[in-house]
Short mmCIF file of C-alpha atoms in Angstrom, two decimals:
data_model
loop_
_atom_site.label_atom_id
_atom_site.label_comp_id
_atom_site.label_asym_id
_atom_site.label_seq_id
_atom_site.Cartn_x
_atom_site.Cartn_y
_atom_site.Cartn_z
CA UNK Q 11 -120.43 -78.43 -37.44
CA UNK Q 12 -121.01 -78.26 -33.68
CA UNK Q 13 -119.80 -81.37 -32.11
CA UNK Q 14 -122.20 -83.08 -29.72
CA UNK Q 15 -119.92 -82.80 -26.67
CA UNK Q 16 -119.91 -78.95 -27.23
CA UNK Q 17 -123.33 -78.47 -28.10
CA UNK Q 18 -124.32 -80.47 -25.07
CA UNK Q 19 -122.17 -78.00 -22.83
CA UNK Q 20 -123.67 -74.96 -24.51
CA UNK Q 21 -127.04 -76.10 -23.75
CA UNK Q 22 -126.15 -77.11 -20.20
CA UNK Q 23 -124.64 -73.73 -19.42
CA UNK Q 24 -127.76 -72.19 -20.70
CA UNK Q 25 -130.17 -74.12 -18.51
CA UNK Q 26 -127.83 -73.60 -15.64
CA UNK Q 27 -127.76 -69.95 -16.16
CA UNK Q 28 -131.50 -70.15 -16.40
CA UNK Q 29 -132.10 -71.88 -13.31
CA UNK Q 30 -129.32 -70.66 -10.94
CA UNK Q 31 -130.55 -69.40 -7.87
CA UNK Q 32 -133.91 -69.55 -9.09
CA UNK Q 33 -136.88 -68.69 -6.70
CA UNK Q 34 -139.84 -71.48 -6.43
CA UNK Q 35 -143.04 -70.04 -6.64
CA UNK Q 36 -146.04 -72.43 -5.97
CA UNK Q 37 -148.85 -72.44 -8.42
CA UNK Q 38 -151.20 -72.62 -5.38
CA UNK Q 39 -150.06 -69.59 -4.16
CA UNK Q 40 -151.62 -67.82 -6.96
CA UNK Q 41 -155.14 -69.71 -6.38
CA UNK Q 42 -154.56 -73.02 -8.45
CA UNK Q 43 -156.39 -75.77 -6.76
CA UNK Q 44 -155.43 -79.35 -7.84
CA UNK Q 45 -158.69 -80.93 -7.73
CA UNK Q 46 -159.23 -81.69 -11.30
CA UNK Q 47 -162.52 -79.68 -11.41
CA UNK Q 48 -161.31 -75.98 -10.71
CA UNK Q 49 -160.23 -74.33 -13.95
CA UNK Q 50 -156.81 -73.13 -13.26
CA UNK Q 51 -155.51 -71.22 -16.33
CA UNK Q 52 -155.82 -67.62 -15.07
CA UNK Q 53 -154.14 -68.76 -11.78
CA UNK Q 54 -151.10 -70.76 -13.38
CA UNK Q 55 -150.56 -67.91 -15.76
CA UNK Q 56 -150.66 -65.23 -13.46
CA UNK Q 57 -147.78 -67.26 -11.69
CA UNK Q 58 -145.65 -67.54 -14.60
CA UNK Q 59 -146.19 -63.77 -15.48
CA UNK Q 60 -145.09 -62.94 -12.03
CA UNK Q 61 -142.01 -65.08 -11.87
CA UNK Q 62 -140.94 -63.98 -15.43
CA UNK Q 63 -141.38 -60.30 -14.09
CA UNK Q 64 -139.12 -60.86 -11.18
CA UNK Q 65 -136.40 -61.90 -13.50
CA UNK Q 66 -137.30 -65.71 -13.54
CA UNK Q 67 -137.89 -68.65 -11.50
CA UNK Q 68 -139.70 -71.85 -11.07
CA UNK Q 69 -143.68 -72.30 -11.10
CA UNK Q 70 -144.31 -75.29 -9.17
CA UNK Q 71 -147.22 -77.54 -9.32
CA UNK Q 72 -147.35 -79.86 -6.56
CA UNK Q 73 -149.17 -83.17 -6.62
CA UNK Q 74 -152.42 -83.20 -7.78
CA UNK Q 75 -154.50 -82.56 -10.89
CA UNK Q 76 -154.45 -78.86 -12.30
CA UNK Q 77 -157.52 -78.49 -14.66
CA UNK Q 78 -156.16 -75.70 -17.34
CA UNK Q 79 -156.85 -74.65 -20.67
CA UNK Q 80 -153.87 -72.61 -22.78
CA UNK Q 81 -151.31 -71.04 -20.90
CA UNK Q 82 -148.15 -69.02 -22.06
CA UNK Q 83 -144.59 -69.73 -20.83
CA UNK Q 84 -142.34 -66.53 -20.08
CA UNK Q 85 -138.68 -65.91 -20.26
CA UNK Q 86 -136.78 -67.29 -17.19
CA UNK Q 87 -139.40 -69.48 -16.13
CA UNK Q 88 -139.00 -73.42 -15.41
CA UNK Q 89 -142.86 -75.00 -15.22
CA UNK Q 90 -141.77 -77.62 -12.80
CA UNK Q 91 -144.32 -80.56 -12.11
CA UNK Q 92 -143.31 -82.46 -9.13
CA UNK Q 93 -144.32 -86.14 -9.23
CA UNK Q 94 -147.63 -86.69 -9.12
CA UNK Q 95 -148.67 -83.53 -10.44
CA UNK Q 96 -150.52 -83.39 -13.77
CA UNK Q 97 -151.31 -80.29 -16.17
CA UNK Q 98 -154.73 -81.46 -17.12
CA UNK Q 99 -156.47 -80.34 -20.27
CA UNK Q 100 -159.77 -78.81 -20.14
CA UNK Q 101 -162.52 -80.78 -22.31
CA UNK Q 102 -163.71 -77.70 -23.54
CA UNK Q 103 -162.32 -76.54 -26.68
CA UNK Q 104 -162.97 -72.91 -26.04
CA UNK Q 105 -160.58 -73.03 -23.15
CA UNK Q 106 -157.66 -73.51 -25.99
CA UNK Q 107 -155.95 -70.74 -27.78
CA UNK Q 108 -155.35 -70.56 -31.49
CA UNK Q 109 -152.32 -68.18 -31.22
CA UNK Q 110 -152.87 -65.50 -34.07
CA UNK Q 111 -148.97 -65.12 -34.58
CA UNK Q 112 -148.15 -68.76 -35.04
CA UNK Q 113 -151.57 -69.96 -36.19
CA UNK Q 114 -151.68 -73.16 -34.24
CA UNK Q 115 -153.59 -74.24 -31.11
CA UNK Q 116 -151.75 -75.45 -28.24
CA UNK Q 117 -151.87 -76.60 -24.52
CA UNK Q 118 -148.56 -75.10 -23.29
CA UNK Q 119 -147.28 -72.06 -25.56
CA UNK Q 120 -143.74 -69.99 -25.80
CA UNK Q 121 -143.36 -67.37 -28.55
CA UNK Q 122 -140.13 -65.61 -28.56
CA UNK Q 123 -138.99 -66.31 -25.02
CA UNK Q 124 -135.58 -67.11 -23.59
CA UNK Q 125 -134.49 -69.45 -20.95
CA UNK Q 126 -137.52 -71.40 -20.69
CA UNK Q 127 -137.87 -74.55 -19.29
CA UNK Q 128 -140.50 -77.68 -18.39
CA UNK Q 129 -139.16 -79.92 -15.61
CA UNK Q 130 -139.98 -82.68 -13.25
CA UNK Q 131 -141.31 -86.04 -13.02
CA UNK Q 132 -145.19 -84.89 -13.64
CA UNK Q 133 -147.26 -85.27 -16.57
CA UNK Q 134 -148.79 -82.86 -19.12
CA UNK Q 135 -152.28 -84.45 -20.19
CA UNK Q 136 -154.11 -82.69 -23.01
CA UNK Q 137 -156.90 -85.27 -22.97
CA UNK Q 138 -157.05 -84.76 -26.65
CA UNK Q 139 -159.67 -87.61 -27.95
CA UNK Q 140 -162.24 -85.81 -25.90
CA UNK Q 141 -161.26 -82.28 -26.73
CA UNK Q 142 -161.26 -83.06 -30.66
CA UNK Q 143 -164.62 -84.91 -30.26
CA UNK Q 144 -166.23 -82.11 -28.60
CA UNK Q 145 -164.94 -79.94 -31.09
CA UNK Q 146 -166.55 -82.11 -33.89
CA UNK Q 147 -169.69 -81.68 -32.07
CA UNK Q 148 -169.64 -77.63 -32.20
CA UNK Q 149 -168.41 -77.97 -36.08
CA UNK Q 150 -171.56 -80.14 -36.93
CA UNK Q 151 -173.76 -77.32 -34.96
CA UNK Q 152 -172.14 -74.46 -36.76
CA UNK Q 153 -170.32 -72.68 -33.66
CA UNK Q 154 -166.80 -73.65 -34.92
CA UNK Q 155 -165.60 -73.06 -38.19
CA UNK Q 156 -163.62 -75.90 -39.61
CA UNK Q 157 -163.66 -77.78 -42.83
CA UNK Q 158 -163.59 -81.09 -41.18
CA UNK Q 159 -161.74 -82.92 -43.92
CA UNK Q 160 -161.16 -86.63 -43.62
CA UNK Q 161 -163.82 -86.12 -40.70
CA UNK Q 162 -161.75 -84.34 -38.15
CA UNK Q 163 -160.92 -81.20 -37.30
CA UNK Q 164 -157.78 -79.41 -39.17
CA UNK Q 165 -154.46 -79.91 -37.40
CA UNK Q 166 -153.81 -76.46 -36.53
CA UNK Q 167 -157.25 -76.32 -34.65
CA UNK Q 168 -156.46 -79.21 -32.49
CA UNK Q 169 -154.43 -78.48 -29.36
CA UNK Q 170 -150.83 -79.69 -29.37
CA UNK Q 171 -149.25 -80.47 -25.80
CA UNK Q 172 -146.60 -77.85 -26.40
CA UNK Q 173 -145.66 -75.58 -29.05
CA UNK Q 174 -142.62 -73.12 -28.92
CA UNK Q 175 -141.82 -70.97 -31.65
CA UNK Q 176 -138.76 -68.67 -32.11
CA UNK Q 177 -137.25 -69.50 -28.65
CA UNK Q 178 -133.78 -69.76 -27.26
CA UNK Q 179 -132.30 -71.85 -24.53
CA UNK Q 180 -135.12 -74.32 -23.95
CA UNK Q 181 -134.88 -77.31 -21.70
CA UNK Q 182 -137.41 -80.30 -21.35
CA UNK Q 183 -136.41 -82.86 -18.71
CA UNK Q 184 -138.22 -85.79 -17.04
CA UNK Q 185 -141.68 -84.98 -18.04
CA UNK Q 186 -144.54 -87.14 -19.69
CA UNK Q 187 -146.44 -85.83 -22.50
CA UNK Q 188 -149.96 -87.33 -23.12
CA UNK Q 189 -152.83 -87.48 -25.15
CA UNK Q 190 -152.43 -84.57 -27.70
CA UNK Q 191 -155.16 -83.62 -30.21
CA UNK Q 192 -152.76 -83.23 -32.91
CA UNK Q 193 -148.95 -83.06 -32.71
CA UNK Q 194 -147.68 -83.78 -29.12
CA UNK Q 195 -144.70 -81.27 -29.19
CA UNK Q 196 -143.72 -78.93 -31.68
CA UNK Q 197 -140.63 -76.97 -31.68
CA UNK Q 198 -140.36 -74.29 -34.52
CA UNK Q 199 -137.35 -71.67 -35.18
CA UNK Q 200 -135.92 -72.32 -31.88
CA UNK Q 201 -132.25 -72.27 -30.83
CA UNK Q 202 -130.40 -74.59 -27.96
CA UNK Q 203 -133.10 -77.11 -27.40
CA UNK Q 204 -132.10 -80.05 -24.92
CA UNK Q 205 -135.05 -82.83 -24.59
CA UNK Q 206 -134.11 -85.47 -22.39
CA UNK Q 207 -135.58 -88.11 -20.29
CA UNK Q 208 -138.93 -87.38 -21.71
CA UNK Q 209 -142.00 -89.89 -22.22
CA UNK Q 210 -144.46 -89.46 -24.84
CA UNK Q 211 -147.65 -91.61 -25.14
CA UNK Q 212 -149.51 -90.05 -27.99
CA UNK Q 213 -151.99 -92.54 -29.09
CA UNK Q 214 -155.55 -90.26 -28.50
CA UNK Q 215 -156.07 -89.08 -32.21
CA UNK Q 216 -155.09 -88.68 -35.56
CA UNK Q 217 -151.86 -86.95 -36.81
CA UNK Q 218 -150.46 -87.67 -32.91
CA UNK Q 219 -146.81 -86.97 -33.92
CA UNK Q 220 -144.66 -87.68 -30.83
CA UNK Q 221 -141.85 -84.94 -31.67
CA UNK Q 222 -141.80 -82.29 -34.46
CA UNK Q 223 -138.38 -80.26 -34.59
CA UNK Q 224 -139.08 -77.55 -37.21
CA UNK Q 225 -136.39 -75.32 -38.48
CA UNK Q 226 -134.24 -75.49 -35.52
CA UNK Q 227 -130.38 -75.05 -34.44
CA UNK Q 228 -128.40 -76.79 -31.95
CA UNK Q 229 -130.80 -79.35 -30.30
CA UNK Q 230 -130.27 -82.66 -28.49
CA UNK Q 231 -132.82 -85.23 -27.98
CA UNK Q 232 -131.79 -88.07 -25.71
CA UNK Q 233 -132.92 -90.78 -23.28
CA UNK Q 234 -136.59 -90.24 -24.49
CA UNK Q 235 -139.42 -92.88 -25.09
CA UNK Q 236 -141.91 -92.10 -27.55
CA UNK Q 237 -145.10 -94.31 -28.41
CA UNK Q 238 -147.36 -92.62 -31.18
CA UNK Q 239 -149.97 -93.20 -33.57
CA UNK Q 240 -148.06 -90.83 -36.20
CA UNK Q 241 -144.41 -90.22 -36.73
CA UNK Q 242 -142.24 -90.63 -33.41
CA UNK Q 243 -139.14 -88.59 -34.09
CA UNK Q 244 -140.17 -86.05 -36.92
CA UNK Q 245 -137.92 -83.57 -38.57
CA UNK Q 246 -139.42 -80.90 -40.77
CA UNK Q 247 -138.96 -77.48 -42.47
CA UNK Q 248 -141.67 -74.83 -42.87
CA UNK Q 249 -139.32 -71.77 -44.30
CA UNK Q 250 -137.65 -71.87 -47.20
CA UNK Q 251 -135.25 -69.33 -45.92
CA UNK Q 252 -134.38 -71.71 -42.72
CA UNK Q 253 -131.78 -73.85 -41.80
CA UNK Q 254 -132.11 -77.10 -39.63
CA UNK Q 255 -128.77 -77.71 -38.13
CA UNK Q 256 -126.65 -79.37 -35.68
CA UNK Q 257 -129.37 -81.88 -34.10
CA UNK Q 258 -128.00 -85.11 -32.14
CA UNK Q 259 -130.75 -87.60 -31.25
CA UNK Q 260 -129.08 -90.33 -29.02
CA UNK Q 261 -130.20 -93.18 -26.85
CA UNK Q 262 -133.85 -93.12 -27.68
CA UNK Q 263 -136.94 -95.60 -28.25
CA UNK Q 264 -139.69 -95.35 -30.72
CA UNK Q 265 -143.03 -96.85 -31.42
CA UNK Q 266 -145.22 -95.58 -33.82
CA UNK Q 267 -148.08 -96.38 -36.24
CA UNK Q 268 -146.29 -94.42 -38.86
CA UNK Q 269 -142.49 -93.86 -38.99
CA UNK Q 270 -139.94 -94.41 -36.53
CA UNK Q 271 -137.38 -91.55 -37.60
CA UNK Q 272 -138.56 -88.95 -40.24
CA UNK Q 273 -137.27 -86.22 -42.13
CA UNK Q 274 -140.45 -84.26 -43.64
CA UNK Q 275 -142.78 -84.57 -44.91
CA UNK Q 276 -142.65 -80.60 -44.86
CA UNK Q 277 -139.17 -80.09 -46.29
CA UNK Q 278 -138.77 -76.51 -47.84
CA UNK Q 279 -135.39 -75.44 -45.99
CA UNK Q 280 -132.18 -77.13 -45.18
CA UNK Q 281 -131.24 -79.77 -43.00
CA UNK Q 282 -127.43 -80.41 -41.90
CA UNK Q 283 -125.78 -82.00 -40.05
CA UNK Q 284 -128.28 -84.58 -38.28
CA UNK Q 285 -126.23 -87.77 -36.47
CA UNK Q 286 -128.58 -90.42 -34.63
CA UNK Q 287 -126.93 -92.92 -32.31
CA UNK Q 288 -128.16 -95.95 -30.58
CA UNK Q 289 -132.07 -95.85 -31.51
CA UNK Q 290 -134.29 -98.30 -31.07
CA UNK Q 291 -137.73 -98.61 -33.52
CA UNK Q 292 -140.30 -101.23 -32.85
CA UNK Q 293 -144.06 -102.10 -33.73
CA UNK Q 294 -143.54 -99.41 -36.54
CA UNK Q 295 -146.12 -99.62 -39.50
CA UNK Q 296 -144.13 -97.52 -42.13
CA UNK Q 297 -140.28 -96.93 -41.98
CA UNK Q 298 -137.82 -97.35 -39.33
CA UNK Q 299 -135.86 -94.57 -41.35
CA UNK Q 300 -137.48 -92.08 -43.73
CA UNK Q 301 -135.34 -89.43 -45.22
CA UNK Q 302 -137.29 -87.46 -47.84
CA UNK Q 303 -136.82 -84.05 -49.59
CA UNK Q 304 -139.90 -83.45 -51.68
CA UNK Q 305 -140.75 -79.86 -51.11
CA UNK Q 306 -137.56 -77.97 -52.66
CA UNK Q 307 -135.21 -78.19 -49.62
CA UNK Q 308 -131.80 -79.58 -49.18
CA UNK Q 309 -131.34 -82.75 -46.70
CA UNK Q 310 -127.58 -83.62 -46.24
CA UNK Q 311 -124.97 -84.96 -43.75
CA UNK Q 312 -127.27 -87.45 -42.02
CA UNK Q 313 -125.77 -89.94 -40.13
CA UNK Q 314 -127.83 -92.86 -38.30
CA UNK Q 315 -124.95 -95.08 -36.37
CA UNK Q 316 -126.77 -97.65 -34.34
CA UNK Q 317 -130.34 -98.88 -34.78
CA UNK Q 318 -132.32 -101.97 -33.88
CA UNK Q 319 -135.74 -102.19 -35.67
CA UNK Q 320 -137.91 -105.15 -34.67
CA UNK Q 321 -141.29 -105.67 -35.79
CA UNK Q 322 -141.37 -102.64 -38.58
CA UNK Q 323 -142.99 -102.34 -41.91
CA UNK Q 324 -139.81 -101.28 -43.91
CA UNK Q 325 -136.21 -100.51 -42.40
CA UNK Q 326 -135.06 -97.77 -44.68
CA UNK Q 327 -136.76 -95.56 -47.07
CA UNK Q 328 -134.64 -92.33 -48.88
CA UNK Q 329 -136.46 -90.46 -51.31
CA UNK Q 330 -136.49 -87.44 -53.42
CA UNK Q 331 -139.58 -85.56 -54.94
CA UNK Q 332 -141.21 -82.64 -56.10
CA UNK Q 333 -144.54 -82.23 -54.66
CA UNK Q 334 -144.92 -78.80 -55.21
CA UNK Q 335 -143.61 -78.09 -58.52
CA UNK Q 336 -140.63 -75.78 -57.58
CA UNK Q 337 -137.21 -77.41 -57.30
CA UNK Q 338 -135.49 -74.65 -55.43
CA UNK Q 339 -132.42 -76.03 -53.84
CA UNK Q 340 -133.78 -79.55 -53.47
CA UNK Q 341 -131.53 -82.28 -52.95
CA UNK Q 342 -130.46 -85.09 -50.82
CA UNK Q 343 -126.83 -86.39 -50.22
CA UNK Q 344 -124.29 -87.56 -47.94
CA UNK Q 345 -126.36 -90.07 -45.98
CA UNK Q 346 -124.86 -92.47 -43.59
CA UNK Q 347 -126.85 -95.82 -42.36
CA UNK Q 348 -124.42 -97.77 -39.98
CA UNK Q 349 -124.74 -100.35 -37.64
CA UNK Q 350 -128.26 -101.33 -38.22
CA UNK Q 351 -130.36 -104.50 -37.51
CA UNK Q 352 -133.81 -104.96 -38.52
CA UNK Q 353 -136.65 -107.35 -38.75
CA UNK Q 354 -139.84 -106.97 -41.11
CA UNK Q 355 -142.60 -109.10 -40.36
CA UNK Q 356 -145.16 -110.45 -42.51
CA UNK Q 357 -148.26 -109.15 -40.66
CA UNK Q 358 -149.35 -105.72 -40.12
CA UNK Q 359 -146.75 -104.45 -37.36
CA UNK Q 360 -149.04 -101.76 -35.78
CA UNK Q 361 -152.06 -103.82 -35.02
CA UNK Q 362 -153.65 -102.97 -32.12
CA UNK Q 363 -153.24 -99.41 -31.97
CA UNK Q 364 -156.42 -97.20 -31.49
CA UNK Q 365 -155.40 -95.38 -34.87
CA UNK Q 366 -153.65 -97.94 -37.13
CA UNK Q 367 -152.03 -97.01 -40.23
CA UNK Q 368 -154.31 -97.66 -43.32
CA UNK Q 369 -154.79 -100.94 -44.83
CA UNK Q 370 -153.24 -100.08 -48.12
CA UNK Q 371 -154.39 -100.71 -51.59
CA UNK Q 372 -153.80 -104.21 -52.56
CA UNK Q 373 -152.20 -106.28 -54.38
CA UNK Q 374 -148.77 -106.01 -53.03
CA UNK Q 375 -146.10 -108.38 -51.41
CA UNK Q 376 -143.96 -106.88 -48.85
CA UNK Q 377 -141.70 -103.82 -49.81
CA UNK Q 378 -138.08 -103.72 -49.64
CA UNK Q 379 -135.87 -100.84 -48.72
CA UNK Q 380 -135.31 -98.59 -50.93
CA UNK Q 381 -133.31 -95.37 -52.14
CA UNK Q 382 -135.42 -93.87 -54.78
CA UNK Q 383 -134.65 -90.41 -56.39
CA UNK Q 384 -136.33 -88.85 -59.51
CA UNK Q 385 -134.44 -88.11 -62.54
CA UNK Q 386 -134.40 -84.44 -61.77
CA UNK Q 387 -132.87 -84.66 -58.19
CA UNK Q 388 -131.20 -87.31 -57.80
CA UNK Q 389 -129.73 -89.11 -54.59
CA UNK Q 390 -126.05 -88.57 -54.08
CA UNK Q 391 -123.46 -90.32 -51.70
CA UNK Q 392 -125.17 -92.93 -49.70
CA UNK Q 393 -123.25 -95.50 -47.59
CA UNK Q 394 -125.21 -98.36 -45.92
CA UNK Q 395 -122.64 -100.30 -43.92
CA UNK Q 396 -122.45 -102.79 -41.22
CA UNK Q 397 -126.46 -103.21 -41.73
CA UNK Q 398 -128.66 -106.69 -41.30
CA UNK Q 399 -131.84 -107.09 -42.67
CA UNK Q 400 -134.34 -109.86 -42.05
CA UNK Q 401 -137.59 -110.12 -44.38
CA UNK Q 402 -140.47 -112.68 -44.09
CA UNK Q 403 -140.41 -113.52 -47.91
CA UNK Q 404 -143.65 -115.17 -49.16
CA UNK Q 405 -143.88 -113.05 -51.98
CA UNK Q 406 -146.21 -114.31 -54.53
CA UNK Q 407 -145.61 -113.50 -58.19
CA UNK Q 408 -149.35 -114.84 -58.91
CA UNK Q 409 -150.58 -112.04 -56.50
CA UNK Q 410 -148.52 -109.19 -57.44
CA UNK Q 411 -145.71 -109.20 -59.67
CA UNK Q 412 -142.89 -106.52 -60.64
CA UNK Q 413 -140.01 -107.93 -63.28
CA UNK Q 414 -136.57 -106.60 -63.59
CA UNK Q 415 -135.70 -106.66 -67.00
CA UNK Q 416 -135.25 -103.07 -68.56
CA UNK Q 417 -138.58 -102.96 -70.18
CA UNK Q 418 -140.17 -103.98 -66.83
CA UNK Q 419 -137.96 -101.40 -64.70
CA UNK Q 420 -138.85 -98.68 -67.22
CA UNK Q 421 -142.56 -99.30 -66.53
CA UNK Q 422 -142.01 -98.53 -62.81
CA UNK Q 423 -143.61 -95.03 -62.55
CA UNK Q 424 -141.31 -92.11 -60.92
CA UNK Q 425 -144.32 -90.67 -58.83
CA UNK Q 426 -142.50 -87.20 -58.67
CA UNK Q 427 -145.27 -85.43 -56.94
CA UNK Q 428 -146.39 -88.20 -54.73
CA UNK Q 429 -146.69 -87.93 -50.94
CA UNK Q 430 -143.16 -89.96 -49.77
CA UNK Q 431 -144.18 -93.62 -48.42
CA UNK Q 432 -142.32 -96.64 -49.38
CA UNK Q 433 -145.51 -98.26 -50.48
CA UNK Q 434 -146.50 -95.95 -53.24
CA UNK Q 435 -145.29 -98.31 -56.08
CA UNK Q 436 -147.06 -101.16 -54.34
CA UNK Q 437 -144.95 -104.07 -55.89
CA UNK Q 438 -141.26 -103.51 -56.28
CA UNK Q 439 -138.96 -105.80 -57.83
CA UNK Q 440 -136.51 -106.72 -55.19
CA UNK Q 441 -137.22 -108.20 -51.48
CA UNK Q 442 -134.17 -106.66 -50.03
CA UNK Q 443 -132.98 -103.30 -51.55
CA UNK Q 444 -134.37 -101.37 -54.66
CA UNK Q 445 -132.05 -98.36 -55.69
CA UNK Q 446 -133.04 -95.90 -58.24
CA UNK Q 447 -131.81 -92.47 -59.83
CA UNK Q 448 -128.90 -92.44 -57.44
CA UNK Q 449 -125.14 -91.49 -57.59
CA UNK Q 450 -122.39 -92.60 -55.48
CA UNK Q 451 -124.14 -95.61 -53.23
CA UNK Q 452 -121.81 -98.04 -51.55
CA UNK Q 453 -123.05 -101.19 -49.60
CA UNK Q 454 -120.30 -102.29 -47.50
CA UNK Q 455 -120.72 -105.40 -45.10
CA UNK Q 456 -124.38 -105.82 -45.63
CA UNK Q 457 -126.42 -109.19 -45.17
CA UNK Q 458 -130.17 -109.48 -46.24
CA UNK Q 459 -131.84 -112.69 -45.33
CA UNK Q 460 -135.50 -113.86 -46.09
CA UNK Q 461 -137.21 -116.65 -44.07
CA UNK Q 462 -139.27 -117.97 -46.63
CA UNK Q 463 -139.39 -118.31 -50.58
CA UNK Q 464 -139.94 -115.09 -52.51
CA UNK Q 465 -139.85 -114.79 -56.33
CA UNK Q 466 -137.85 -111.74 -56.39
CA UNK Q 467 -134.13 -111.34 -56.29
CA UNK Q 468 -132.64 -109.59 -53.00
CA UNK Q 469 -131.15 -106.27 -54.76
CA UNK Q 470 -132.04 -104.71 -57.99
CA UNK Q 471 -130.37 -101.30 -59.19
CA UNK Q 472 -131.82 -99.10 -62.11
CA UNK Q 473 -130.19 -96.11 -63.05
CA UNK Q 474 -127.48 -96.01 -60.58
CA UNK Q 475 -123.77 -94.70 -61.14
CA UNK Q 476 -120.93 -95.06 -59.05
CA UNK Q 477 -122.60 -98.25 -56.99
CA UNK Q 478 -120.36 -100.29 -55.05
CA UNK Q 479 -121.16 -103.69 -53.55
CA UNK Q 480 -118.39 -104.77 -50.80
CA UNK Q 481 -119.05 -107.99 -48.99
CA UNK Q 482 -122.77 -107.83 -49.74
CA UNK Q 483 -124.23 -111.25 -48.70
CA UNK Q 484 -127.95 -112.65 -49.44
CA UNK Q 485 -129.54 -115.49 -47.54
CA UNK Q 486 -132.65 -117.13 -49.10
CA UNK Q 487 -134.25 -120.63 -48.80
CA UNK Q 488 -134.44 -121.18 -52.74
CA UNK Q 489 -131.29 -119.15 -53.43
CA UNK Q 490 -130.10 -122.11 -55.90
CA UNK Q 491 -130.28 -120.98 -59.50
CA UNK Q 492 -131.63 -117.70 -58.55
CA UNK Q 493 -129.85 -114.33 -59.12
CA UNK Q 494 -129.86 -112.35 -56.14
CA UNK Q 495 -128.02 -109.12 -57.23
CA UNK Q 496 -129.72 -107.63 -60.45
CA UNK Q 497 -128.09 -104.37 -61.96
CA UNK Q 498 -129.78 -102.78 -65.02
CA UNK Q 499 -127.72 -102.10 -67.76
CA UNK Q 500 -128.40 -98.24 -67.09
CA UNK Q 501 -126.05 -98.72 -63.72
CA UNK Q 502 -122.47 -98.97 -63.53
CA UNK Q 503 -121.04 -100.84 -60.52
CA UNK Q 504 -118.14 -102.79 -58.93
CA UNK Q 505 -118.01 -105.51 -56.64
CA UNK Q 506 -115.35 -105.94 -54.08
#
């Protein structure tokens, strides 16, 4: 493993080399007009091409609104947006390119480039809601080919703010990314990537992930704020022969109408190691932390150390599955969740988003955190340490019920091929933590509190081997006479 401080030094050196002695090229000198009306695609692209041909430099956007379609960042170039400068997306879908190599649409592309950056206090605003709805009109008129599944254009046809693929030495600093029509920013098969002090406002349309890091190596994400209607900090693998490795995320905040931190859903390659430090997640519809391996890949050596999650639908969801029917090298092991405080509300935590999470099939009561493997792909070596979880209670067994006898646990389906969401099972038999099909799970110094009555026990384990409960406390108003920890006979455990 490349230690975080060494990784930071590598990325800082790469950026310093890229920017040292760089010449500034004003986009206005190439004909760009920041009036919010003139289409500047050709002018800004000419500035980038010229700077790259001279060996590199900064292409500077001074204050104003630069209307633009798809552009390509080139090697050695820092696209620098000064405070007050906005790269403003065209409302015409035909001004955006679907790249023939990567088969995605984006506002700012980079493909197989080195030593590139986007810096400055300015804004990249794709105006995705308007672009996507214009595209829908063209689809209905037969001018644009798209299946229009779920009444929206396909993801790859809608422009992202940024899509970089197979690039090395990439820096994104101090910019604000707004209003993508699909994911906000995707970095795929890149190496040496630094993203810091970035702000993301991604609530314009469906599938607005805040950040997608796909099969990348040597990555630092720090001091960022993401507000997204889909997953905030998302790590994926699209390539079976790829490994996402040495990824550090620290001092970041996320708000999401889906998951705060998520591995997946696409997980066909490998992930290791991934430390997260000092994170804040709030107003999050699904899980603060989702770690899933459901497409044949191996996810291992993941550490979340320091997380405060307020008003989130579910604190922790760890899951294996087999959506595609090919086990490959699938697995999920060596996970540490440490120094976490989380509060789960009774109400819907993402209420008020333009694109809220769905009102799911009912009935179900508030779901617990869960570690749920499948019989063929068990979850291995999980440590949950120094964790306090606060739940609302109020579960009513006359509304929805799931028992914890061996027969009742056997009736809970494994849902091997399901999309990984904590709510898939509707009702689960615990209010705090449910663990199933796992080996080597330790809970150390864990407190689970429930604020009102709940018919379920705090903790249920089913088919878990090597389970250790060390200083596990449960606080429940009607705790008198109620079992708080249920371990099925198919599990073996010890308490300390």
